[in-house]
Amino acid sequence: LASTSVVLTPHCLFPIPRDGMETSEKTLRHAGIFNLGFVGVSQNGKEFLSWWHERLQTEAVVDLANALFTDQRWVDFVPSLFPCIILRDAGLNVAYWNLHERSLTKENNTISVNGDTLKFFHFSGLDPATPWQLTKHAGTNPRVEINADPILESLVNSYSKLLQTAGHAEQKKVPYGFNETADGIAFTADRGNWTSASNSNSQSNHTRFEQCR
């Protein structure tokens, strides 16, 4: 960060097979090249933050017809607009959408990914009550299944147990805190750009492409 404004990690580091499985190229075309579960911004990144903030005030929505997907699609602009470093370390932002290209190994209690030390794993869409599913977002044709990799299976099961111990089941019942205004008015599709596209497919689109967050 000392030498740049923004640091990003892409969803994938290699071309995705065109085999009809998820995650697919189509999914990432909608969700964005970079995963915003991780982003680094330095003191030199204030211009980027101002630019990003201006757009996210009203256009941090899921509206696939207008090429919008929350905060992520905007960041596709970043490499051409701002000083930026794209990290290609395979041990960063490991998740179901890139596990097909990342081989896990373990030695002396340290997990490596394609030879790089695992720094952080993104458990997007994981329900600790059904850890064998890995993610709720991959549909009926997932590219990665945890029972095919004992290291992945152990990692997911360990994290699921931690979530359950921390009271995940009860916390899951707490209503989403930003689904209404301060006056208690619920955000709905007919209130401008507050939610996903108001076409007939908006709900299914939101569910499907929520996956790569």
C-alpha positions as YAML, in Angstrom:
chain: A
units: angstrom
residues:
- id: 1
  name: LEU
  ca: [0.00, 0.00, 0.00]
- id: 2
  name: ALA
  ca: [2.93, 2.36, 0.49]
- id: 3
  name: SER
  ca: [3.49, 2.45, -3.25]
- id: 4
  name: THR
  ca: [-0.08, 2.62, -4.58]
- id: 5
  name: SER
  ca: [-3.63, 3.80, -3.88]
- id: 6
  name: VAL
  ca: [-5.68, 0.62, -4.19]
- id: 7
  name: VAL
  ca: [-4.95, -3.10, -3.80]
- id: 8
  name: LEU
  ca: [-7.34, -5.68, -5.31]
- id: 9
  name: THR
  ca: [-7.71, -9.44, -5.69]
- id: 10
  name: PRO
  ca: [-9.40, -10.90, -8.80]
- id: 11
  name: HIS
  ca: [-12.00, -13.63, -8.51]
- id: 12
  name: CYS
  ca: [-9.86, -15.94, -10.62]
- id: 13
  name: LEU
  ca: [-6.25, -16.06, -11.80]
- id: 14
  name: PHE
  ca: [-6.75, -18.39, -14.78]
- id: 15
  name: PRO
  ca: [-9.40, -18.83, -17.51]
- id: 16
  name: ILE
  ca: [-12.55, -20.58, -16.31]
- id: 17
  name: PRO
  ca: [-13.48, -23.81, -18.13]
- id: 18
  name: ARG
  ca: [-16.52, -23.49, -20.38]
- id: 19
  name: ASP
  ca: [-18.14, -26.65, -19.08]
- id: 20
  name: GLY
  ca: [-21.51, -25.41, -17.87]
- id: 21
  name: MET
  ca: [-20.55, -25.59, -14.20]
- id: 22
  name: GLU
  ca: [-20.57, -22.85, -11.57]
- id: 23
  name: THR
  ca: [-18.77, -20.53, -11.09]
- id: 24
  name: SER
  ca: [-18.88, -19.58, -14.77]
- id: 25
  name: GLU
  ca: [-17.59, -16.74, -16.92]
- id: 26
  name: LYS
  ca: [-21.14, -15.44, -17.16]
- id: 27
  name: THR
  ca: [-21.43, -15.20, -13.37]
- id: 28
  name: LEU
  ca: [-18.20, -13.19, -13.12]
- id: 29
  name: ARG
  ca: [-19.16, -10.95, -16.06]
- id: 30
  name: HIS
  ca: [-22.12, -9.88, -13.95]
- id: 31
  name: ALA
  ca: [-20.43, -9.87, -10.54]
- id: 32
  name: GLY
  ca: [-17.20, -8.14, -11.59]
- id: 33
  name: ILE
  ca: [-13.57, -9.04, -12.16]
- id: 34
  name: PHE
  ca: [-12.50, -8.28, -8.59]
- id: 35
  name: ASN
  ca: [-13.95, -9.59, -5.34]
- id: 36
  name: LEU
  ca: [-14.63, -6.82, -2.85]
- id: 37
  name: GLY
  ca: [-14.57, -9.12, 0.14]
- id: 38
  name: PHE
  ca: [-11.06, -7.72, 0.24]
- id: 39
  name: VAL
  ca: [-9.82, -4.29, -0.82]
- id: 40
  name: GLY
  ca: [-6.86, -2.28, 0.41]
- id: 41
  name: VAL
  ca: [-6.85, 1.53, 0.24]
- id: 42
  name: SER
  ca: [-3.87, 3.67, 1.25]
- id: 43
  name: GLN
  ca: [-3.66, 7.29, 2.38]
- id: 44
  name: ASN
  ca: [-3.11, 8.06, -1.30]
- id: 45
  name: GLY
  ca: [-6.47, 6.54, -2.18]
- id: 46
  name: LYS
  ca: [-8.74, 9.39, -1.12]
- id: 47
  name: GLU
  ca: [-9.50, 10.33, -4.72]
- id: 48
  name: PHE
  ca: [-10.60, 6.75, -5.37]
- id: 49
  name: LEU
  ca: [-12.76, 6.68, -2.23]
- id: 50
  name: SER
  ca: [-14.49, 9.93, -3.20]
- id: 51
  name: TRP
  ca: [-15.15, 8.61, -6.69]
- id: 52
  name: TRP
  ca: [-16.43, 5.28, -5.35]
- id: 53
  name: HIS
  ca: [-18.56, 6.92, -2.64]
- id: 54
  name: GLU
  ca: [-20.30, 9.19, -5.15]
- id: 55
  name: ARG
  ca: [-21.44, 6.19, -7.17]
- id: 56
  name: LEU
  ca: [-22.33, 3.89, -4.29]
- id: 57
  name: GLN
  ca: [-24.71, 6.41, -2.73]
- id: 58
  name: THR
  ca: [-27.40, 5.44, -5.26]
- id: 59
  name: GLU
  ca: [-25.91, 2.74, -7.49]
- id: 60
  name: ALA
  ca: [-24.67, 0.06, -5.09]
- id: 61
  name: VAL
  ca: [-27.50, -2.16, -6.28]
- id: 62
  name: VAL
  ca: [-28.08, -5.43, -8.09]
- id: 63
  name: ASP
  ca: [-29.35, -4.33, -11.50]
- id: 64
  name: LEU
  ca: [-27.80, -6.67, -14.03]
- id: 65
  name: ALA
  ca: [-29.60, -5.12, -17.00]
- id: 66
  name: ASN
  ca: [-27.73, -1.89, -16.28]
- id: 67
  name: ALA
  ca: [-24.40, -3.58, -15.51]
- id: 68
  name: LEU
  ca: [-24.63, -2.91, -11.78]
- id: 69
  name: PHE
  ca: [-23.73, -5.37, -9.03]
- id: 70
  name: THR
  ca: [-23.44, -3.76, -5.59]
- id: 71
  name: ASP
  ca: [-20.03, -2.14, -5.04]
- id: 72
  name: GLN
  ca: [-18.09, -4.58, -7.18]
- id: 73
  name: ARG
  ca: [-18.74, -3.70, -10.82]
- id: 74
  name: TRP
  ca: [-17.58, -0.11, -10.22]
- id: 75
  name: VAL
  ca: [-14.17, -1.37, -9.20]
- id: 76
  name: ASP
  ca: [-13.63, -2.85, -12.67]
- id: 77
  name: PHE
  ca: [-12.76, 0.76, -13.61]
- id: 78
  name: VAL
  ca: [-10.06, 1.10, -10.98]
- id: 79
  name: PRO
  ca: [-6.98, -0.26, -12.84]
- id: 80
  name: SER
  ca: [-7.44, 2.31, -15.61]
- id: 81
  name: LEU
  ca: [-8.39, 5.26, -13.39]
- id: 82
  name: PHE
  ca: [-6.23, 5.04, -10.26]
- id: 83
  name: PRO
  ca: [-2.82, 3.76, -9.13]
- id: 84
  name: CYS
  ca: [-3.55, 0.13, -8.38]
- id: 85
  name: ILE
  ca: [-1.87, -3.17, -7.60]
- id: 86
  name: ILE
  ca: [-3.62, -6.44, -8.47]
- id: 87
  name: LEU
  ca: [-2.44, -9.25, -6.20]
- id: 88
  name: ARG
  ca: [-2.00, -12.64, -7.88]
- id: 89
  name: ASP
  ca: [-1.00, -14.57, -4.75]
- id: 90
  name: ALA
  ca: [-3.06, -17.78, -4.83]
- id: 91
  name: GLY
  ca: [-3.26, -17.74, -1.02]
- id: 92
  name: LEU
  ca: [-5.41, -14.61, -1.01]
- id: 93
  name: ASN
  ca: [-9.22, -14.61, -1.15]
- id: 94
  name: VAL
  ca: [-9.55, -18.34, -1.70]
- id: 95
  name: ALA
  ca: [-13.21, -19.20, -2.24]
- id: 96
  name: TYR
  ca: [-15.55, -21.58, -4.00]
- id: 97
  name: TRP
  ca: [-15.32, -19.51, -7.19]
- id: 98
  name: ASN
  ca: [-11.59, -20.15, -7.58]
- id: 99
  name: LEU
  ca: [-10.93, -23.44, -5.73]
- id: 100
  name: HIS
  ca: [-10.98, -25.31, -9.05]
- id: 101
  name: GLU
  ca: [-7.70, -23.56, -9.95]
- id: 102
  name: ARG
  ca: [-6.07, -23.74, -6.49]
- id: 103
  name: SER
  ca: [-4.50, -26.86, -5.09]
- id: 104
  name: LEU
  ca: [-4.44, -27.13, -1.29]
- id: 105
  name: THR
  ca: [-1.58, -28.83, 0.53]
- id: 106
  name: LYS
  ca: [-0.75, -29.02, 4.23]
- id: 107
  name: GLU
  ca: [2.57, -29.38, 5.99]
- id: 108
  name: ASN
  ca: [3.38, -28.75, 9.68]
- id: 109
  name: ASN
  ca: [-0.12, -27.30, 10.23]
- id: 110
  name: THR
  ca: [0.37, -24.73, 7.45]
- id: 111
  name: ILE
  ca: [-1.95, -24.78, 4.43]
- id: 112
  name: SER
  ca: [-0.50, -23.76, 1.08]
- id: 113
  name: VAL
  ca: [-2.37, -22.88, -2.11]
- id: 114
  name: ASN
  ca: [-0.49, -23.53, -5.37]
- id: 115
  name: GLY
  ca: [2.67, -23.18, -3.29]
- id: 116
  name: ASP
  ca: [1.65, -19.88, -1.65]
- id: 117
  name: THR
  ca: [0.78, -19.81, 2.05]
- id: 118
  name: LEU
  ca: [-2.98, -19.51, 2.67]
- id: 119
  name: LYS
  ca: [-3.55, -15.98, 3.99]
- id: 120
  name: PHE
  ca: [-7.34, -15.87, 4.10]
- id: 121
  name: PHE
  ca: [-10.30, -17.93, 2.93]
- id: 122
  name: HIS
  ca: [-13.61, -16.38, 1.87]
- id: 123
  name: PHE
  ca: [-16.50, -18.59, 3.07]
- id: 124
  name: SER
  ca: [-19.09, -16.91, 0.84]
- id: 125
  name: GLY
  ca: [-22.50, -18.57, 1.02]
- id: 126
  name: LEU
  ca: [-21.51, -21.12, 3.66]
- id: 127
  name: ASP
  ca: [-24.21, -22.28, 6.06]
- id: 128
  name: PRO
  ca: [-22.53, -23.92, 9.08]
- id: 129
  name: ALA
  ca: [-25.55, -26.17, 9.47]
- id: 130
  name: THR
  ca: [-24.79, -27.73, 6.05]
- id: 131
  name: PRO
  ca: [-21.02, -27.40, 5.62]
- id: 132
  name: TRP
  ca: [-20.87, -30.21, 3.05]
- id: 133
  name: GLN
  ca: [-22.58, -27.86, 0.59]
- id: 134
  name: LEU
  ca: [-19.66, -25.35, 0.77]
- id: 135
  name: THR
  ca: [-21.84, -22.54, -0.63]
- id: 136
  name: LYS
  ca: [-25.50, -21.92, -1.35]
- id: 137
  name: HIS
  ca: [-24.62, -20.00, -4.50]
- id: 138
  name: ALA
  ca: [-23.25, -22.65, -6.85]
- id: 139
  name: GLY
  ca: [-26.64, -24.09, -7.78]
- id: 140
  name: THR
  ca: [-27.18, -27.68, -8.88]
- id: 141
  name: ASN
  ca: [-23.93, -27.95, -10.84]
- id: 142
  name: PRO
  ca: [-21.11, -26.85, -8.52]
- id: 143
  name: ARG
  ca: [-17.58, -27.00, -9.83]
- id: 144
  name: VAL
  ca: [-16.11, -27.73, -6.38]
- id: 145
  name: GLU
  ca: [-17.33, -30.18, -3.72]
- id: 146
  name: ILE
  ca: [-15.59, -30.39, -0.38]
- id: 147
  name: ASN
  ca: [-15.67, -34.19, -0.09]
- id: 148
  name: ALA
  ca: [-13.18, -34.36, -2.95]
- id: 149
  name: ASP
  ca: [-10.50, -32.58, -0.91]
- id: 150
  name: PRO
  ca: [-9.84, -33.60, 2.72]
- id: 151
  name: ILE
  ca: [-7.92, -30.37, 3.46]
- id: 152
  name: LEU
  ca: [-10.80, -28.24, 2.22]
- id: 153
  name: GLU
  ca: [-13.31, -30.41, 4.07]
- id: 154
  name: SER
  ca: [-11.38, -30.02, 7.34]
- id: 155
  name: LEU
  ca: [-11.07, -26.26, 6.86]
- id: 156
  name: VAL
  ca: [-14.78, -25.81, 6.19]
- id: 157
  name: ASN
  ca: [-15.86, -28.09, 9.03]
- id: 158
  name: SER
  ca: [-13.57, -26.32, 11.52]
- id: 159
  name: TYR
  ca: [-14.91, -22.89, 10.55]
- id: 160
  name: SER
  ca: [-18.50, -24.13, 10.67]
- id: 161
  name: LYS
  ca: [-17.99, -25.38, 14.23]
- id: 162
  name: LEU
  ca: [-16.57, -21.99, 15.24]
- id: 163
  name: LEU
  ca: [-19.63, -20.25, 13.79]
- id: 164
  name: GLN
  ca: [-22.00, -22.57, 15.58]
- id: 165
  name: THR
  ca: [-20.17, -22.11, 18.87]
- id: 166
  name: ALA
  ca: [-20.38, -18.33, 18.41]
- id: 167
  name: GLY
  ca: [-24.20, -18.50, 18.12]
- id: 168
  name: HIS
  ca: [-24.63, -18.29, 14.35]
- id: 169
  name: ALA
  ca: [-28.08, -19.92, 14.45]
- id: 170
  name: GLU
  ca: [-29.45, -17.17, 16.73]
- id: 171
  name: GLN
  ca: [-27.65, -14.33, 14.99]
- id: 172
  name: LYS
  ca: [-29.10, -15.48, 11.68]
- id: 173
  name: LYS
  ca: [-32.57, -14.63, 12.99]
- id: 174
  name: VAL
  ca: [-31.67, -10.96, 13.54]
- id: 175
  name: PRO
  ca: [-33.33, -8.82, 10.81]
- id: 176
  name: TYR
  ca: [-31.10, -7.09, 8.27]
- id: 177
  name: GLY
  ca: [-30.37, -3.61, 9.64]
- id: 178
  name: PHE
  ca: [-30.41, -1.64, 6.38]
- id: 179
  name: ASN
  ca: [-33.60, -2.92, 4.80]
- id: 180
  name: GLU
  ca: [-35.59, 0.17, 5.75]
- id: 181
  name: THR
  ca: [-35.20, 3.88, 6.37]
- id: 182
  name: ALA
  ca: [-34.65, 5.39, 9.80]
- id: 183
  name: ASP
  ca: [-38.42, 6.02, 9.84]
- id: 184
  name: GLY
  ca: [-39.18, 2.35, 9.31]
- id: 185
  name: ILE
  ca: [-40.13, 2.53, 5.62]
- id: 186
  name: ALA
  ca: [-39.07, -0.66, 3.83]
- id: 187
  name: PHE
  ca: [-36.96, -0.32, 0.71]
- id: 188
  name: THR
  ca: [-38.77, -1.91, -2.23]
- id: 189
  name: ALA
  ca: [-38.18, -2.11, -5.97]
- id: 190
  name: ASP
  ca: [-40.59, 0.77, -6.66]
- id: 191
  name: ARG
  ca: [-38.52, 3.24, -4.60]
- id: 192
  name: GLY
  ca: [-35.93, 4.11, -7.23]
- id: 193
  name: ASN
  ca: [-32.44, 2.64, -7.16]
- id: 194
  name: TRP
  ca: [-32.58, 1.24, -3.62]
- id: 195
  name: THR
  ca: [-32.80, -2.42, -4.52]
- id: 196
  name: SER
  ca: [-32.23, -4.75, -7.40]
- id: 197
  name: ALA
  ca: [-33.72, -4.27, -10.86]
- id: 198
  name: SER
  ca: [-37.48, -4.06, -10.83]
- id: 199
  name: ASN
  ca: [-37.94, -6.35, -13.83]
- id: 200
  name: SER
  ca: [-39.63, -9.72, -13.49]
- id: 201
  name: ASN
  ca: [-36.33, -11.53, -12.98]
- id: 202
  name: SER
  ca: [-34.85, -9.21, -10.35]
- id: 203
  name: GLN
  ca: [-35.35, -11.54, -7.40]
- id: 204
  name: SER
  ca: [-33.86, -14.58, -9.10]
- id: 205
  name: ASN
  ca: [-31.00, -12.49, -10.46]
- id: 206
  name: HIS
  ca: [-30.27, -11.09, -7.00]
- id: 207
  name: THR
  ca: [-30.16, -14.57, -5.49]
- id: 208
  name: ARG
  ca: [-27.90, -15.97, -8.19]
- id: 209
  name: PHE
  ca: [-25.37, -13.18, -8.42]
- id: 210
  name: GLU
  ca: [-25.24, -12.40, -4.72]
- id: 211
  name: GLN
  ca: [-22.80, -15.31, -4.72]
- id: 212
  name: CYS
  ca: [-19.61, -13.50, -5.67]
- id: 213
  name: ARG
  ca: [-19.59, -10.99, -2.83]
...
